[in-house]
Amino acid sequence: MKIQFVALVAALGPMGALAGNMSVDTGVEMGSQGEPYEGMVLVQECIFETEDAYCSFVANGSTLYASMDAPTPGYVLEAIGTLYQNAPLMLKADIVSMGDITADIAIHAFEFDPDLDWFAETRGYLQGRWMAASAPSYQSYVSGSVVTEYVDGQEQSQYVMQLAQTCDGATEAGPVLIAWANPWDAPACLYLDAVTPDQMRVRLVGGVGAQVIYVRP
């Protein structure tokens, strides 16, 4: 087992962001508990106040779950729990079981490095509640990588967002927002023409070119 904290300081900003890097290595060989997985993920949430404590992560539209009970050692999730929502990790794990767009994993090692997320500023601006400027009854709430849409205060749909440079069908430069709603349909994709803390302007890839403006309610 190896845990390294490099220039780690607490609570820089309202989200409790941490500066520097963190790495944890359990020493367990990849592939020993399932199909090996290695890649960049974003921390979605860590819930420790329940009997079934876990952390969840998002990668390319899929959600990965690691349980505190096993096979991920508890100290690994406790370390991840000190990070902030959307913290980017380079993860080494095994896929223990899979669903359609979810998987249970055993984490063997991770490295937290803020530079892994090329879209960190845009992702940060997107967080929170939005409403369509021309139709205030249409609202969205962004929490980490999960977007919940409402009409007249009633939840209508939920999807996992992925920020990328481009997507299928895009003919212009990004960034784009890919909306992963289910594993059966091709995800919708939006050009992010402008995103600031108070306004975003988007267009549907493959649409008629109409721009939709969202503002804070």
JSON list of C-alpha atoms in Angstrom, two decimals:
[
{"chain": "A", "resi": 1, "resn": "MET", "atom": "CA", "xyz": [0.00, 0.00, 0.00]},
{"chain": "A", "resi": 2, "resn": "LYS", "atom": "CA", "xyz": [1.33, 3.45, -0.91]},
{"chain": "A", "resi": 3, "resn": "ILE", "atom": "CA", "xyz": [-0.32, 6.82, -0.31]},
{"chain": "A", "resi": 4, "resn": "GLN", "atom": "CA", "xyz": [1.30, 10.05, -1.48]},
{"chain": "A", "resi": 5, "resn": "PHE", "atom": "CA", "xyz": [0.14, 13.60, -0.86]},
{"chain": "A", "resi": 6, "resn": "VAL", "atom": "CA", "xyz": [2.06, 16.19, -2.86]},
{"chain": "A", "resi": 7, "resn": "ALA", "atom": "CA", "xyz": [1.46, 19.86, -1.98]},
{"chain": "A", "resi": 8, "resn": "LEU", "atom": "CA", "xyz": [-2.01, 18.93, -0.68]},
{"chain": "A", "resi": 9, "resn": "VAL", "atom": "CA", "xyz": [-3.81, 21.81, 1.06]},
{"chain": "A", "resi": 10, "resn": "ALA", "atom": "CA", "xyz": [-7.42, 21.99, 2.17]},
{"chain": "A", "resi": 11, "resn": "ALA", "atom": "CA", "xyz": [-10.40, 24.14, 1.32]},
{"chain": "A", "resi": 12, "resn": "LEU", "atom": "CA", "xyz": [-9.39, 26.52, -1.45]},
{"chain": "A", "resi": 13, "resn": "GLY", "atom": "CA", "xyz": [-12.73, 27.91, -2.53]},
{"chain": "A", "resi": 14, "resn": "PRO", "atom": "CA", "xyz": [-16.43, 27.18, -1.99]},
{"chain": "A", "resi": 15, "resn": "MET", "atom": "CA", "xyz": [-16.24, 23.61, -3.30]},
{"chain": "A", "resi": 16, "resn": "GLY", "atom": "CA", "xyz": [-13.44, 22.67, -0.93]},
{"chain": "A", "resi": 17, "resn": "ALA", "atom": "CA", "xyz": [-11.07, 22.18, -3.88]},
{"chain": "A", "resi": 18, "resn": "LEU", "atom": "CA", "xyz": [-7.66, 20.79, -3.10]},
{"chain": "A", "resi": 19, "resn": "ALA", "atom": "CA", "xyz": [-4.42, 21.93, -4.66]},
{"chain": "A", "resi": 20, "resn": "GLY", "atom": "CA", "xyz": [-1.64, 19.61, -5.73]},
{"chain": "A", "resi": 21, "resn": "ASN", "atom": "CA", "xyz": [-1.76, 15.91, -6.48]},
{"chain": "A", "resi": 22, "resn": "MET", "atom": "CA", "xyz": [-2.75, 12.82, -4.53]},
{"chain": "A", "resi": 23, "resn": "SER", "atom": "CA", "xyz": [-2.01, 9.21, -5.39]},
{"chain": "A", "resi": 24, "resn": "VAL", "atom": "CA", "xyz": [-2.99, 5.94, -3.74]},
{"chain": "A", "resi": 25, "resn": "ASP", "atom": "CA", "xyz": [-1.78, 2.48, -4.75]},
{"chain": "A", "resi": 26, "resn": "THR", "atom": "CA", "xyz": [-3.10, -0.62, -2.97]},
{"chain": "A", "resi": 27, "resn": "GLY", "atom": "CA", "xyz": [-0.46, -2.88, -4.50]},
{"chain": "A", "resi": 28, "resn": "VAL", "atom": "CA", "xyz": [-3.15, -5.26, -5.79]},
{"chain": "A", "resi": 29, "resn": "GLU", "atom": "CA", "xyz": [-2.56, -6.51, -9.32]},
{"chain": "A", "resi": 30, "resn": "MET", "atom": "CA", "xyz": [-5.05, -5.39, -11.98]},
{"chain": "A", "resi": 31, "resn": "GLY", "atom": "CA", "xyz": [-7.16, -8.22, -13.35]},
{"chain": "A", "resi": 32, "resn": "SER", "atom": "CA", "xyz": [-7.26, -10.11, -10.07]},
{"chain": "A", "resi": 33, "resn": "GLN", "atom": "CA", "xyz": [-10.92, -9.24, -9.39]},
{"chain": "A", "resi": 34, "resn": "GLY", "atom": "CA", "xyz": [-12.40, -8.71, -12.83]},
{"chain": "A", "resi": 35, "resn": "GLU", "atom": "CA", "xyz": [-11.81, -7.11, -16.21]},
{"chain": "A", "resi": 36, "resn": "PRO", "atom": "CA", "xyz": [-9.00, -4.51, -15.94]},
{"chain": "A", "resi": 37, "resn": "TYR", "atom": "CA", "xyz": [-9.99, -0.87, -16.42]},
{"chain": "A", "resi": 38, "resn": "GLU", "atom": "CA", "xyz": [-7.67, 2.12, -16.69]},
{"chain": "A", "resi": 39, "resn": "GLY", "atom": "CA", "xyz": [-8.69, 5.65, -17.62]},
{"chain": "A", "resi": 40, "resn": "MET", "atom": "CA", "xyz": [-9.64, 9.14, -16.52]},
{"chain": "A", "resi": 41, "resn": "VAL", "atom": "CA", "xyz": [-12.79, 9.50, -14.43]},
{"chain": "A", "resi": 42, "resn": "LEU", "atom": "CA", "xyz": [-14.54, 12.36, -12.63]},
{"chain": "A", "resi": 43, "resn": "VAL", "atom": "CA", "xyz": [-15.66, 12.06, -9.02]},
{"chain": "A", "resi": 44, "resn": "GLN", "atom": "CA", "xyz": [-19.46, 12.34, -8.88]},
{"chain": "A", "resi": 45, "resn": "GLU", "atom": "CA", "xyz": [-20.14, 11.76, -5.18]},
{"chain": "A", "resi": 46, "resn": "CYS", "atom": "CA", "xyz": [-19.04, 9.92, -2.08]},
{"chain": "A", "resi": 47, "resn": "ILE", "atom": "CA", "xyz": [-21.73, 8.88, 0.41]},
{"chain": "A", "resi": 48, "resn": "PHE", "atom": "CA", "xyz": [-20.38, 7.67, 3.75]},
{"chain": "A", "resi": 49, "resn": "GLU", "atom": "CA", "xyz": [-23.34, 8.35, 6.08]},
{"chain": "A", "resi": 50, "resn": "THR", "atom": "CA", "xyz": [-25.28, 5.23, 5.11]},
{"chain": "A", "resi": 51, "resn": "GLU", "atom": "CA", "xyz": [-24.84, 1.51, 5.68]},
{"chain": "A", "resi": 52, "resn": "ASP", "atom": "CA", "xyz": [-23.93, 1.01, 2.00]},
{"chain": "A", "resi": 53, "resn": "ALA", "atom": "CA", "xyz": [-21.18, 3.64, 1.75]},
{"chain": "A", "resi": 54, "resn": "TYR", "atom": "CA", "xyz": [-19.78, 4.19, -1.74]},
{"chain": "A", "resi": 55, "resn": "CYS", "atom": "CA", "xyz": [-18.15, 6.59, -4.19]},
{"chain": "A", "resi": 56, "resn": "SER", "atom": "CA", "xyz": [-19.33, 7.04, -7.76]},
{"chain": "A", "resi": 57, "resn": "PHE", "atom": "CA", "xyz": [-17.44, 8.21, -10.83]},
{"chain": "A", "resi": 58, "resn": "VAL", "atom": "CA", "xyz": [-18.34, 9.19, -14.38]},
{"chain": "A", "resi": 59, "resn": "ALA", "atom": "CA", "xyz": [-16.39, 8.24, -17.50]},
{"chain": "A", "resi": 60, "resn": "ASN", "atom": "CA", "xyz": [-17.61, 8.78, -21.08]},
{"chain": "A", "resi": 61, "resn": "GLY", "atom": "CA", "xyz": [-21.27, 8.65, -20.11]},
{"chain": "A", "resi": 62, "resn": "SER", "atom": "CA", "xyz": [-21.00, 5.61, -17.82]},
{"chain": "A", "resi": 63, "resn": "THR", "atom": "CA", "xyz": [-21.23, 5.64, -14.03]},
{"chain": "A", "resi": 64, "resn": "LEU", "atom": "CA", "xyz": [-18.83, 3.51, -11.97]},
{"chain": "A", "resi": 65, "resn": "TYR", "atom": "CA", "xyz": [-19.52, 2.55, -8.35]},
{"chain": "A", "resi": 66, "resn": "ALA", "atom": "CA", "xyz": [-17.01, 1.50, -5.70]},
{"chain": "A", "resi": 67, "resn": "SER", "atom": "CA", "xyz": [-18.37, 0.17, -2.40]},
{"chain": "A", "resi": 68, "resn": "MET", "atom": "CA", "xyz": [-16.76, 0.79, 0.97]},
{"chain": "A", "resi": 69, "resn": "ASP", "atom": "CA", "xyz": [-17.43, -2.80, 2.05]},
{"chain": "A", "resi": 70, "resn": "ALA", "atom": "CA", "xyz": [-15.33, -4.60, -0.58]},
{"chain": "A", "resi": 71, "resn": "PRO", "atom": "CA", "xyz": [-13.50, -5.22, -2.78]},
{"chain": "A", "resi": 72, "resn": "THR", "atom": "CA", "xyz": [-12.16, -1.62, -2.68]},
{"chain": "A", "resi": 73, "resn": "PRO", "atom": "CA", "xyz": [-10.25, -0.99, 0.57]},
{"chain": "A", "resi": 74, "resn": "GLY", "atom": "CA", "xyz": [-11.99, 1.57, 2.76]},
{"chain": "A", "resi": 75, "resn": "TYR", "atom": "CA", "xyz": [-8.95, 3.83, 3.02]},
{"chain": "A", "resi": 76, "resn": "VAL", "atom": "CA", "xyz": [-9.00, 4.32, -0.76]},
{"chain": "A", "resi": 77, "resn": "LEU", "atom": "CA", "xyz": [-12.53, 5.73, -0.70]},
{"chain": "A", "resi": 78, "resn": "GLU", "atom": "CA", "xyz": [-11.76, 7.79, 2.39]},
{"chain": "A", "resi": 79, "resn": "ALA", "atom": "CA", "xyz": [-8.92, 9.44, 0.47]},
{"chain": "A", "resi": 80, "resn": "ILE", "atom": "CA", "xyz": [-11.19, 10.10, -2.52]},
{"chain": "A", "resi": 81, "resn": "GLY", "atom": "CA", "xyz": [-13.80, 11.50, -0.15]},
{"chain": "A", "resi": 82, "resn": "THR", "atom": "CA", "xyz": [-11.46, 14.40, 0.71]},
{"chain": "A", "resi": 83, "resn": "LEU", "atom": "CA", "xyz": [-11.63, 15.58, -2.91]},
{"chain": "A", "resi": 84, "resn": "TYR", "atom": "CA", "xyz": [-14.30, 17.70, -4.58]},
{"chain": "A", "resi": 85, "resn": "GLN", "atom": "CA", "xyz": [-17.10, 16.84, -6.99]},
{"chain": "A", "resi": 86, "resn": "ASN", "atom": "CA", "xyz": [-15.70, 16.66, -10.56]},
{"chain": "A", "resi": 87, "resn": "ALA", "atom": "CA", "xyz": [-12.16, 15.99, -9.32]},
{"chain": "A", "resi": 88, "resn": "PRO", "atom": "CA", "xyz": [-10.35, 14.22, -12.20]},
{"chain": "A", "resi": 89, "resn": "LEU", "atom": "CA", "xyz": [-8.62, 10.93, -11.38]},
{"chain": "A", "resi": 90, "resn": "MET", "atom": "CA", "xyz": [-6.48, 8.56, -13.41]},
{"chain": "A", "resi": 91, "resn": "LEU", "atom": "CA", "xyz": [-7.96, 5.30, -12.19]},
{"chain": "A", "resi": 92, "resn": "LYS", "atom": "CA", "xyz": [-6.73, 1.71, -12.19]},
{"chain": "A", "resi": 93, "resn": "ALA", "atom": "CA", "xyz": [-9.45, -0.77, -11.30]},
{"chain": "A", "resi": 94, "resn": "ASP", "atom": "CA", "xyz": [-11.19, -4.02, -12.13]},
{"chain": "A", "resi": 95, "resn": "ILE", "atom": "CA", "xyz": [-14.78, -4.18, -13.37]},
{"chain": "A", "resi": 96, "resn": "VAL", "atom": "CA", "xyz": [-16.51, -6.59, -10.99]},
{"chain": "A", "resi": 97, "resn": "SER", "atom": "CA", "xyz": [-19.94, -6.44, -12.65]},
{"chain": "A", "resi": 98, "resn": "MET", "atom": "CA", "xyz": [-21.61, -4.43, -15.40]},
{"chain": "A", "resi": 99, "resn": "GLY", "atom": "CA", "xyz": [-25.06, -3.02, -16.16]},
{"chain": "A", "resi": 100, "resn": "ASP", "atom": "CA", "xyz": [-26.18, -1.18, -19.27]},
{"chain": "A", "resi": 101, "resn": "ILE", "atom": "CA", "xyz": [-24.48, 2.13, -18.42]},
{"chain": "A", "resi": 102, "resn": "THR", "atom": "CA", "xyz": [-23.13, 1.36, -14.96]},
{"chain": "A", "resi": 103, "resn": "ALA", "atom": "CA", "xyz": [-20.44, -0.86, -13.47]},
{"chain": "A", "resi": 104, "resn": "ASP", "atom": "CA", "xyz": [-19.28, -1.97, -10.02]},
{"chain": "A", "resi": 105, "resn": "ILE", "atom": "CA", "xyz": [-15.52, -1.68, -9.69]},
{"chain": "A", "resi": 106, "resn": "ALA", "atom": "CA", "xyz": [-12.66, -2.57, -7.38]},
{"chain": "A", "resi": 107, "resn": "ILE", "atom": "CA", "xyz": [-10.18, 0.32, -7.23]},
{"chain": "A", "resi": 108, "resn": "HIS", "atom": "CA", "xyz": [-6.50, -0.66, -7.11]},
{"chain": "A", "resi": 109, "resn": "ALA", "atom": "CA", "xyz": [-4.87, 2.73, -7.61]},
{"chain": "A", "resi": 110, "resn": "PHE", "atom": "CA", "xyz": [-5.66, 6.32, -8.50]},
{"chain": "A", "resi": 111, "resn": "GLU", "atom": "CA", "xyz": [-3.92, 9.63, -9.06]},
{"chain": "A", "resi": 112, "resn": "PHE", "atom": "CA", "xyz": [-5.67, 12.95, -8.60]},
{"chain": "A", "resi": 113, "resn": "ASP", "atom": "CA", "xyz": [-4.34, 15.59, -10.98]},
{"chain": "A", "resi": 114, "resn": "PRO", "atom": "CA", "xyz": [-6.38, 18.75, -11.77]},
{"chain": "A", "resi": 115, "resn": "ASP", "atom": "CA", "xyz": [-4.67, 19.05, -15.16]},
{"chain": "A", "resi": 116, "resn": "LEU", "atom": "CA", "xyz": [-6.37, 15.86, -16.37]},
{"chain": "A", "resi": 117, "resn": "ASP", "atom": "CA", "xyz": [-9.64, 17.75, -16.99]},
{"chain": "A", "resi": 118, "resn": "TRP", "atom": "CA", "xyz": [-9.25, 19.99, -20.05]},
{"chain": "A", "resi": 119, "resn": "PHE", "atom": "CA", "xyz": [-12.79, 21.36, -19.54]},
{"chain": "A", "resi": 120, "resn": "ALA", "atom": "CA", "xyz": [-12.58, 22.11, -15.82]},
{"chain": "A", "resi": 121, "resn": "GLU", "atom": "CA", "xyz": [-13.48, 25.82, -16.15]},
{"chain": "A", "resi": 122, "resn": "THR", "atom": "CA", "xyz": [-16.48, 25.19, -18.41]},
{"chain": "A", "resi": 123, "resn": "ARG", "atom": "CA", "xyz": [-17.59, 22.28, -16.22]},
{"chain": "A", "resi": 124, "resn": "GLY", "atom": "CA", "xyz": [-17.46, 24.54, -13.18]},
{"chain": "A", "resi": 125, "resn": "TYR", "atom": "CA", "xyz": [-19.52, 27.25, -14.89]},
{"chain": "A", "resi": 126, "resn": "LEU", "atom": "CA", "xyz": [-22.19, 24.68, -15.83]},
{"chain": "A", "resi": 127, "resn": "GLN", "atom": "CA", "xyz": [-22.90, 23.64, -12.24]},
{"chain": "A", "resi": 128, "resn": "GLY", "atom": "CA", "xyz": [-26.18, 24.62, -10.62]},
{"chain": "A", "resi": 129, "resn": "ARG", "atom": "CA", "xyz": [-29.63, 25.64, -11.83]},
{"chain": "A", "resi": 130, "resn": "TRP", "atom": "CA", "xyz": [-30.47, 27.09, -15.26]},
{"chain": "A", "resi": 131, "resn": "MET", "atom": "CA", "xyz": [-33.62, 28.14, -17.08]},
{"chain": "A", "resi": 132, "resn": "ALA", "atom": "CA", "xyz": [-34.38, 28.79, -20.73]},
{"chain": "A", "resi": 133, "resn": "ALA", "atom": "CA", "xyz": [-34.44, 32.57, -21.21]},
{"chain": "A", "resi": 134, "resn": "SER", "atom": "CA", "xyz": [-37.41, 32.38, -23.59]},
{"chain": "A", "resi": 135, "resn": "ALA", "atom": "CA", "xyz": [-39.33, 29.78, -21.53]},
{"chain": "A", "resi": 136, "resn": "PRO", "atom": "CA", "xyz": [-38.58, 30.03, -17.77]},
{"chain": "A", "resi": 137, "resn": "SER", "atom": "CA", "xyz": [-40.73, 26.96, -16.99]},
{"chain": "A", "resi": 138, "resn": "TYR", "atom": "CA", "xyz": [-38.01, 24.84, -18.65]},
{"chain": "A", "resi": 139, "resn": "GLN", "atom": "CA", "xyz": [-35.17, 24.44, -16.17]},
{"chain": "A", "resi": 140, "resn": "SER", "atom": "CA", "xyz": [-32.13, 22.22, -15.69]},
{"chain": "A", "resi": 141, "resn": "TYR", "atom": "CA", "xyz": [-30.00, 21.40, -12.66]},
{"chain": "A", "resi": 142, "resn": "VAL", "atom": "CA", "xyz": [-26.39, 20.32, -13.11]},
{"chain": "A", "resi": 143, "resn": "SER", "atom": "CA", "xyz": [-24.68, 18.44, -10.27]},
{"chain": "A", "resi": 144, "resn": "GLY", "atom": "CA", "xyz": [-21.27, 17.12, -11.21]},
{"chain": "A", "resi": 145, "resn": "SER", "atom": "CA", "xyz": [-21.87, 15.22, -14.45]},
{"chain": "A", "resi": 146, "resn": "VAL", "atom": "CA", "xyz": [-25.59, 14.58, -13.86]},
{"chain": "A", "resi": 147, "resn": "VAL", "atom": "CA", "xyz": [-28.16, 16.88, -15.48]},
{"chain": "A", "resi": 148, "resn": "THR", "atom": "CA", "xyz": [-31.81, 16.80, -14.37]},
{"chain": "A", "resi": 149, "resn": "GLU", "atom": "CA", "xyz": [-34.41, 18.59, -16.50]},
{"chain": "A", "resi": 150, "resn": "TYR", "atom": "CA", "xyz": [-37.68, 20.04, -15.18]},
{"chain": "A", "resi": 151, "resn": "VAL", "atom": "CA", "xyz": [-40.86, 21.51, -16.66]},
{"chain": "A", "resi": 152, "resn": "ASP", "atom": "CA", "xyz": [-43.01, 23.59, -14.31]},
{"chain": "A", "resi": 153, "resn": "GLY", "atom": "CA", "xyz": [-41.04, 22.17, -11.39]},
{"chain": "A", "resi": 154, "resn": "GLN", "atom": "CA", "xyz": [-41.69, 18.54, -12.36]},
{"chain": "A", "resi": 155, "resn": "GLU", "atom": "CA", "xyz": [-38.73, 16.30, -13.18]},
{"chain": "A", "resi": 156, "resn": "GLN", "atom": "CA", "xyz": [-38.88, 15.18, -16.81]},
{"chain": "A", "resi": 157, "resn": "SER", "atom": "CA", "xyz": [-35.56, 13.48, -17.55]},
{"chain": "A", "resi": 158, "resn": "GLN", "atom": "CA", "xyz": [-32.02, 12.93, -16.39]},
{"chain": "A", "resi": 159, "resn": "TYR", "atom": "CA", "xyz": [-28.79, 12.29, -18.25]},
{"chain": "A", "resi": 160, "resn": "VAL", "atom": "CA", "xyz": [-25.04, 12.11, -17.78]},
{"chain": "A", "resi": 161, "resn": "MET", "atom": "CA", "xyz": [-23.11, 14.85, -19.56]},
{"chain": "A", "resi": 162, "resn": "GLN", "atom": "CA", "xyz": [-19.76, 14.45, -21.22]},
{"chain": "A", "resi": 163, "resn": "LEU", "atom": "CA", "xyz": [-17.73, 17.46, -22.36]},
{"chain": "A", "resi": 164, "resn": "ALA", "atom": "CA", "xyz": [-15.57, 16.88, -25.42]},
{"chain": "A", "resi": 165, "resn": "GLN", "atom": "CA", "xyz": [-13.90, 18.62, -28.34]},
{"chain": "A", "resi": 166, "resn": "THR", "atom": "CA", "xyz": [-16.31, 17.07, -30.84]},
{"chain": "A", "resi": 167, "resn": "CYS", "atom": "CA", "xyz": [-18.99, 14.42, -31.31]},
{"chain": "A", "resi": 168, "resn": "ASP", "atom": "CA", "xyz": [-20.60, 12.35, -34.07]},
{"chain": "A", "resi": 169, "resn": "GLY", "atom": "CA", "xyz": [-22.19, 14.64, -36.65]},
{"chain": "A", "resi": 170, "resn": "ALA", "atom": "CA", "xyz": [-20.39, 17.80, -35.54]},
{"chain": "A", "resi": 171, "resn": "THR", "atom": "CA", "xyz": [-19.10, 19.93, -38.40]},
{"chain": "A", "resi": 172, "resn": "GLU", "atom": "CA", "xyz": [-17.84, 22.86, -36.32]},
{"chain": "A", "resi": 173, "resn": "ALA", "atom": "CA", "xyz": [-15.25, 23.27, -33.61]},
{"chain": "A", "resi": 174, "resn": "GLY", "atom": "CA", "xyz": [-16.30, 22.44, -30.07]},
{"chain": "A", "resi": 175, "resn": "PRO", "atom": "CA", "xyz": [-16.46, 22.18, -27.17]},
{"chain": "A", "resi": 176, "resn": "VAL", "atom": "CA", "xyz": [-19.61, 20.11, -27.14]},
{"chain": "A", "resi": 177, "resn": "LEU", "atom": "CA", "xyz": [-21.86, 18.60, -24.49]},
{"chain": "A", "resi": 178, "resn": "ILE", "atom": "CA", "xyz": [-22.85, 14.97, -25.13]},
{"chain": "A", "resi": 179, "resn": "ALA", "atom": "CA", "xyz": [-26.03, 13.92, -23.29]},
{"chain": "A", "resi": 180, "resn": "TRP", "atom": "CA", "xyz": [-25.99, 10.20, -22.39]},
{"chain": "A", "resi": 181, "resn": "ALA", "atom": "CA", "xyz": [-29.59, 9.40, -21.46]},
{"chain": "A", "resi": 182, "resn": "ASN", "atom": "CA", "xyz": [-29.71, 5.65, -22.12]},
{"chain": "A", "resi": 183, "resn": "PRO", "atom": "CA", "xyz": [-27.66, 2.92, -23.83]},
{"chain": "A", "resi": 184, "resn": "TRP", "atom": "CA", "xyz": [-30.16, 2.29, -26.64]},
{"chain": "A", "resi": 185, "resn": "ASP", "atom": "CA", "xyz": [-30.28, 5.65, -28.42]},
{"chain": "A", "resi": 186, "resn": "ALA", "atom": "CA", "xyz": [-27.52, 7.77, -29.90]},
{"chain": "A", "resi": 187, "resn": "PRO", "atom": "CA", "xyz": [-26.82, 10.61, -27.44]},
{"chain": "A", "resi": 188, "resn": "ALA", "atom": "CA", "xyz": [-27.86, 14.15, -28.26]},
{"chain": "A", "resi": 189, "resn": "CYS", "atom": "CA", "xyz": [-24.97, 16.57, -28.70]},
{"chain": "A", "resi": 190, "resn": "LEU", "atom": "CA", "xyz": [-24.90, 20.34, -28.20]},
{"chain": "A", "resi": 191, "resn": "TYR", "atom": "CA", "xyz": [-22.42, 22.96, -29.34]},
{"chain": "A", "resi": 192, "resn": "LEU", "atom": "CA", "xyz": [-21.43, 25.08, -26.34]},
{"chain": "A", "resi": 193, "resn": "ASP", "atom": "CA", "xyz": [-21.15, 28.43, -28.13]},
{"chain": "A", "resi": 194, "resn": "ALA", "atom": "CA", "xyz": [-20.61, 30.32, -24.87]},
{"chain": "A", "resi": 195, "resn": "VAL", "atom": "CA", "xyz": [-20.62, 29.39, -21.19]},
{"chain": "A", "resi": 196, "resn": "THR", "atom": "CA", "xyz": [-20.14, 31.93, -18.40]},
{"chain": "A", "resi": 197, "resn": "PRO", "atom": "CA", "xyz": [-21.16, 31.77, -14.73]},
{"chain": "A", "resi": 198, "resn": "ASP", "atom": "CA", "xyz": [-24.46, 33.50, -15.61]},
{"chain": "A", "resi": 199, "resn": "GLN", "atom": "CA", "xyz": [-25.32, 32.48, -19.16]},
{"chain": "A", "resi": 200, "resn": "MET", "atom": "CA", "xyz": [-24.89, 29.70, -21.69]},
{"chain": "A", "resi": 201, "resn": "ARG", "atom": "CA", "xyz": [-25.68, 29.61, -25.41]},
{"chain": "A", "resi": 202, "resn": "VAL", "atom": "CA", "xyz": [-26.10, 26.20, -27.05]},
{"chain": "A", "resi": 203, "resn": "ARG", "atom": "CA", "xyz": [-27.08, 24.72, -30.41]},
{"chain": "A", "resi": 204, "resn": "LEU", "atom": "CA", "xyz": [-28.11, 21.18, -31.27]},
{"chain": "A", "resi": 205, "resn": "VAL", "atom": "CA", "xyz": [-25.60, 19.36, -33.47]},
{"chain": "A", "resi": 206, "resn": "GLY", "atom": "CA", "xyz": [-27.47, 18.37, -36.62]},
{"chain": "A", "resi": 207, "resn": "GLY", "atom": "CA", "xyz": [-30.25, 20.85, -35.87]},
{"chain": "A", "resi": 208, "resn": "VAL", "atom": "CA", "xyz": [-31.42, 23.91, -37.80]},
{"chain": "A", "resi": 209, "resn": "GLY", "atom": "CA", "xyz": [-28.86, 26.16, -36.16]},
{"chain": "A", "resi": 210, "resn": "ALA", "atom": "CA", "xyz": [-31.16, 27.87, -33.67]},
{"chain": "A", "resi": 211, "resn": "GLN", "atom": "CA", "xyz": [-29.33, 29.01, -30.54]},
{"chain": "A", "resi": 212, "resn": "VAL", "atom": "CA", "xyz": [-30.95, 28.48, -27.14]},
{"chain": "A", "resi": 213, "resn": "ILE", "atom": "CA", "xyz": [-29.97, 30.83, -24.33]},
{"chain": "A", "resi": 214, "resn": "TYR", "atom": "CA", "xyz": [-30.00, 29.69, -20.69]},
{"chain": "A", "resi": 215, "resn": "VAL", "atom": "CA", "xyz": [-29.69, 32.01, -17.69]},
{"chain": "A", "resi": 216, "resn": "ARG", "atom": "CA", "xyz": [-29.74, 31.62, -13.94]},
{"chain": "A", "resi": 217, "resn": "PRO", "atom": "CA", "xyz": [-33.25, 31.66, -12.42]}
]
